[in-house]
XYZ file of C-alpha atoms in Angstrom:
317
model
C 112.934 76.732 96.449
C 114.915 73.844 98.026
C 114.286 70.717 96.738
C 112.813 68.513 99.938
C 114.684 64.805 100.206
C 114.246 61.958 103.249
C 118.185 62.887 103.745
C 117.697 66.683 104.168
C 115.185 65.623 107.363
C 117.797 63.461 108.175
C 120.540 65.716 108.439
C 118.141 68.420 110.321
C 117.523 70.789 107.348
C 115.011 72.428 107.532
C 111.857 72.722 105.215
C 108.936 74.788 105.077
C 105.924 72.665 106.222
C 103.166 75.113 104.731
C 104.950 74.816 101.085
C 102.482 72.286 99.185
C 104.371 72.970 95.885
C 107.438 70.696 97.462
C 107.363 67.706 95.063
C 106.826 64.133 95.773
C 110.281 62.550 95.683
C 110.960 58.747 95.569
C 113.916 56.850 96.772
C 114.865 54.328 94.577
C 118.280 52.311 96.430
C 118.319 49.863 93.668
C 117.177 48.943 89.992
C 113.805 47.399 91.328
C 110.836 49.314 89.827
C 108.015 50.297 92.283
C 104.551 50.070 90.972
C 101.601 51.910 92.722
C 98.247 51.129 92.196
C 94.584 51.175 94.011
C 94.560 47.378 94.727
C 94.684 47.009 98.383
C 97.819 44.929 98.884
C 95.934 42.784 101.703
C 94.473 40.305 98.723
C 97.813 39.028 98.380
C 99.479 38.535 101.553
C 102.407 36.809 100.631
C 103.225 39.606 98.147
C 102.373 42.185 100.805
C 104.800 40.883 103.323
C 107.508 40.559 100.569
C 107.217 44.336 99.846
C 107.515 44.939 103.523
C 110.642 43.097 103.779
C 111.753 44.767 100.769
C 110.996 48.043 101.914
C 112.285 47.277 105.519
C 115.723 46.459 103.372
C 115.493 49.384 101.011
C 115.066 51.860 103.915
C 117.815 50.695 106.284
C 119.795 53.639 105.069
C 117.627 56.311 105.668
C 116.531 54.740 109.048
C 120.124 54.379 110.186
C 120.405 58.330 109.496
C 117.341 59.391 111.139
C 118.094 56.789 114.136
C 121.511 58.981 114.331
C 120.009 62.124 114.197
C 117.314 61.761 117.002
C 120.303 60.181 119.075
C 122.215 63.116 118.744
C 119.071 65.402 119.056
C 117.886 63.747 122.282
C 121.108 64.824 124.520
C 121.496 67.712 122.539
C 121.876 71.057 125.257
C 121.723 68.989 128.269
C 123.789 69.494 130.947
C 123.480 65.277 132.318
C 123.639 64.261 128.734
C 123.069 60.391 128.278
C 122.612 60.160 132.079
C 119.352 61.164 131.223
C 118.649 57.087 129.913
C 119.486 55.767 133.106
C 117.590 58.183 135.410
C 113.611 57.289 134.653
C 114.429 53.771 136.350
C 116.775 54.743 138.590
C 113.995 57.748 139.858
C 111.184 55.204 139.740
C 112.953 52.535 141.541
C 113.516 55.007 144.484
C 110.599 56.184 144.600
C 108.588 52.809 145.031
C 111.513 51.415 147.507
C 111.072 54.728 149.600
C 107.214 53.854 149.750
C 107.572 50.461 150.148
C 109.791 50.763 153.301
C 107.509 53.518 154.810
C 104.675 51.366 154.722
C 102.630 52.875 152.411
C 102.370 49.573 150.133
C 102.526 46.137 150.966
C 100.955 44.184 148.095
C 102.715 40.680 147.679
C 104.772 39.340 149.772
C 108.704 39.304 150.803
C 111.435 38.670 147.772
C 114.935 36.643 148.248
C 116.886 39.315 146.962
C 117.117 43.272 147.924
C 113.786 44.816 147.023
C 115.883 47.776 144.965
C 117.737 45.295 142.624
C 113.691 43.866 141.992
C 111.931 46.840 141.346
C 115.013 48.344 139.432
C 114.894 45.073 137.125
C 111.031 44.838 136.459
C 111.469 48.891 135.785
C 114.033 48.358 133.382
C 111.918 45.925 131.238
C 108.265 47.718 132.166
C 109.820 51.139 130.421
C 110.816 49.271 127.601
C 107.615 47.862 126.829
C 105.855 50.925 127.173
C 108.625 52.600 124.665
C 108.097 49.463 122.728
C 104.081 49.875 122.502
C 104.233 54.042 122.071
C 106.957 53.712 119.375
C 104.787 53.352 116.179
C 102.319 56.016 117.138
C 105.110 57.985 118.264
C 107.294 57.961 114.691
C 104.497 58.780 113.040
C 103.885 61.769 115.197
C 106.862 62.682 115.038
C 107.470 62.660 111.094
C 104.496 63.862 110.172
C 105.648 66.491 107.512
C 108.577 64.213 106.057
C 105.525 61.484 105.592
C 102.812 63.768 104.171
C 105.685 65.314 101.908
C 107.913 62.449 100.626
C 107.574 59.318 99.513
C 110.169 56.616 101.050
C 110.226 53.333 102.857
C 107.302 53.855 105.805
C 109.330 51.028 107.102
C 112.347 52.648 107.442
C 110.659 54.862 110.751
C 109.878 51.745 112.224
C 113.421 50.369 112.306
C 114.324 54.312 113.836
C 111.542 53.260 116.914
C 112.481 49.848 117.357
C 116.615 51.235 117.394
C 115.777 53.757 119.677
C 113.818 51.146 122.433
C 116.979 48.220 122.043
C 119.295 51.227 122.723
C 117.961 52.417 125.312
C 116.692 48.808 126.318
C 120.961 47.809 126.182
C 121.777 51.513 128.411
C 119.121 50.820 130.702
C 120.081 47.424 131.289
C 123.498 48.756 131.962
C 122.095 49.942 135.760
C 122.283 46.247 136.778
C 126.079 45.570 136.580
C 126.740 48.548 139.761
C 123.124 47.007 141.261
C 124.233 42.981 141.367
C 127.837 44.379 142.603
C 126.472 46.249 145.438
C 123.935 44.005 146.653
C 126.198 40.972 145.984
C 122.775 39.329 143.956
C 124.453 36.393 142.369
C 123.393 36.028 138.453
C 122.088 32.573 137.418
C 123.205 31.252 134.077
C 119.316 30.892 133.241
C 119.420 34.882 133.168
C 120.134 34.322 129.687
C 117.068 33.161 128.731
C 115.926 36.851 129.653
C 117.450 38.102 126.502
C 115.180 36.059 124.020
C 111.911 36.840 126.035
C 113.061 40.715 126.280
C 113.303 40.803 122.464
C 110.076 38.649 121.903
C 108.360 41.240 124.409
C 109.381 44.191 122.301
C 108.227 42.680 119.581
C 105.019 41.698 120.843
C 104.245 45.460 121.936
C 105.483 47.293 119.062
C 102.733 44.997 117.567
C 100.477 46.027 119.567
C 101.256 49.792 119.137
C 101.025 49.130 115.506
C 97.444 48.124 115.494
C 96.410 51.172 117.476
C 98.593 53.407 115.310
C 95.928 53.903 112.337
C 93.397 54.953 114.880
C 96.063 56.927 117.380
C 97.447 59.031 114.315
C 94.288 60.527 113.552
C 92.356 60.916 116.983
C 94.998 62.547 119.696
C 92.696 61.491 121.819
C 94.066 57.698 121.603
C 97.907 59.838 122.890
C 96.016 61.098 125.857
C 94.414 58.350 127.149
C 97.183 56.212 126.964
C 99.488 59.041 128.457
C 96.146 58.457 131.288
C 95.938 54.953 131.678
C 99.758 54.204 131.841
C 100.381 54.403 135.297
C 97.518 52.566 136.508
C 98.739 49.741 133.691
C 101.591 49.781 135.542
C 100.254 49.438 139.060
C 98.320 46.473 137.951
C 101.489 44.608 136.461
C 103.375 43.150 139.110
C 106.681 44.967 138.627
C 107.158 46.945 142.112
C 105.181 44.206 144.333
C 106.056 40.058 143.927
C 103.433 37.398 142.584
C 104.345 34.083 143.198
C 103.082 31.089 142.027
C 100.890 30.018 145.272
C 99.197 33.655 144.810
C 98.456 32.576 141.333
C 96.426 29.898 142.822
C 94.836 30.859 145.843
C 93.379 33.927 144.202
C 91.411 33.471 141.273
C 91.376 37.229 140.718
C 94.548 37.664 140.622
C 95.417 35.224 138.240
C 92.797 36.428 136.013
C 94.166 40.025 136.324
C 98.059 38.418 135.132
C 95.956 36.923 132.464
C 94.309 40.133 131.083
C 96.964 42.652 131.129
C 98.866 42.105 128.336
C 102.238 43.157 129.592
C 102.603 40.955 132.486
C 103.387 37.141 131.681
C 106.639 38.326 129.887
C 108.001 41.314 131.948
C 107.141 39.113 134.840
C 108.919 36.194 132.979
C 111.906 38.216 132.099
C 112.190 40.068 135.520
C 112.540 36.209 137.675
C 114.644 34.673 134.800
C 116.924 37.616 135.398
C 116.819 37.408 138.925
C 115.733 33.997 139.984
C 116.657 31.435 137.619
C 112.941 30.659 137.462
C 109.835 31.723 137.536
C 105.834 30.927 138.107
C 104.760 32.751 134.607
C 106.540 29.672 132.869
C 103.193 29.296 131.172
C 101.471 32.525 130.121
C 105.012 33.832 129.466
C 105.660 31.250 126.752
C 102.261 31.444 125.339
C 102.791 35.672 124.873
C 106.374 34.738 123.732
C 104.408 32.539 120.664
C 101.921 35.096 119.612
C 104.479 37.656 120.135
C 105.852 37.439 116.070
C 102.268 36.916 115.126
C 100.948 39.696 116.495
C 103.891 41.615 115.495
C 103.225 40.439 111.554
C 99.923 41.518 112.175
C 100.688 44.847 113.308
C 103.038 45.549 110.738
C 100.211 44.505 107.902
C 97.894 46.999 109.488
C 100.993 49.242 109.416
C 101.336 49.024 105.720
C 97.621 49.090 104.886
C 96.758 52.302 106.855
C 99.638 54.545 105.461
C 97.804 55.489 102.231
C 94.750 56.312 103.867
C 96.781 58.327 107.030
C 98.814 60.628 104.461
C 95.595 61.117 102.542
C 94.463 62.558 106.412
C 97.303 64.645 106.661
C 97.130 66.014 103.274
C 93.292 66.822 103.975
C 94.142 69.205 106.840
């Protein structure tokens, strides 16, 4: 019987998931001795958070493998190859201009710059957030027989998701060079502000994904209502239609609606900074960008506490 390790899944061996005689293996990267016991590690937060980073450290390796296997499996027999990362916006943002210009929507009203460069940008940072809030429910899915088999770093599939969305996050954002060229949109030094809140928003929706992960790895119901609900999340963000400020406050409704979904004040933020220089979501942006880390430490706690409890699950079935 081969002996199961978190390399061989790496490397794309391949293992017999209905073999329950495989042994629990540990990976131990350094001299530090783990110890396991039935004390929930919540009653010591501090301590909690220092495994976390520790794990997050020890399990760099092993995510760096897996992060280059999935690469390599995701472009693997296709004829387009990695032209495959750029076509979801580029698809998207023709689709919307093509309705937009027939008529068919006219929420908002009229932009400064070419309407494709704006819905191309705001698609560009709405895919990544959605990436950035499936990712933790998605890793898990995806590993569930390496997780229910071995024991290694949980952490180390998180920094495989969070790769994967600032990869395809840097590809994506690629598309604007040829767009800004084309439509001769002049970039405003304030652009780089963009980068910051793009990182804080990834942050703030893998946290979010997090705390529905316990709940979403257990109940595929939580995967199909989300695979539901996404385009109408989108159609209420304000990525394919302008908000400006003097919306904001002639319409109470509308400002409530910015308010409530979670993924506009940043994506909106990013998308003008980008674009514009500046923008009227100053103010909810910022306050997302400061619960953004909190709600990702958060999410990563709930991460860590659920683990035990989801490979008990999987061990049940």
């Amino acid at each position: 019987m081969t002996e199961p390790t978190a390399e061989s899944y790496a490397s794309d061996e391949t293992i017999d998931p209905g073999d329950e005689m495989l042994p629990k293996l540990e990976i131990q990267t350094s001299d530090q001795l783990t110890v396991y016991n039935s004390q929930s590690e919540i009653k010591s937060p501090l301590e909690m958070f220092q495994n976390i980073a520790n794990d997050f450290w020890s399990g760099r390796e092993l995510g760096w493998r897996l992060f280059l296997r999935n690469l390599r499996g995701l472009y693997r027999q296709t004829f387009l190859g990695l032209f495959w990362a750029f076509l979801p916006p580029i698809a998207n943002t023709a689709i919307w201009v093509f309705l937009r210009h027939q008529g068919v929507f006219k929420l908002g009203g009229n932009v400064e710059i070419p309407l494709t460069v704006y819905i191309l940008t705001g698609m560009i940072l709405w895919q990544t957030f959605i990436e950035a809030f499936q990712m933790p429910l998605k890793v898990i899915n995806q590993n569930r027989g390496m997780i229910a088999k071995l024991r290694f770093p949980r952490e180390s599939l998180l920094l495989v998701g969070l790769g994967e969305v600032l990869f395809d996050f840097a590809i994506r954002s690629l598309l604007l060079i040829p767009a800004f060229l084309w439509y001769q949109v002049v970039p405003e030094p304030q652009m780089l502000w963009a980068l910051p809140i793009a990182f804080l928003m990834i942050l703030f929706a893998s946290g979010l994904g997090m705390l529905i992960m316990p709940v979403g790895s257990l109940y595929q119901d939580i995967s199909r209502f989300i695979g539901i609900a996404t385009p109408f999340w989108m159609l209420t963000t304000p990525i394919i239609y302008p908000i400006t400020a003097k919306m904001l406050q002639a319409d109470p409704n509308t400002k409530l609606l910015v308010w409530l979904n979670p993924a506009a004040p940043l994506i909106v933020l990013g998308r003008d900074l980008t674009l514009f220089g500046e923008s009227a979501f100053v103010t909810p942006g910022l306050i997302v960008a400061a619960v953004s880390i909190p709600i990702f430490l958060i999410g990563l706690a709930v991460f860590r506490i659920s683990i035990p409890v989801i490979v008990e699950r999987m061990n049940a079935y």
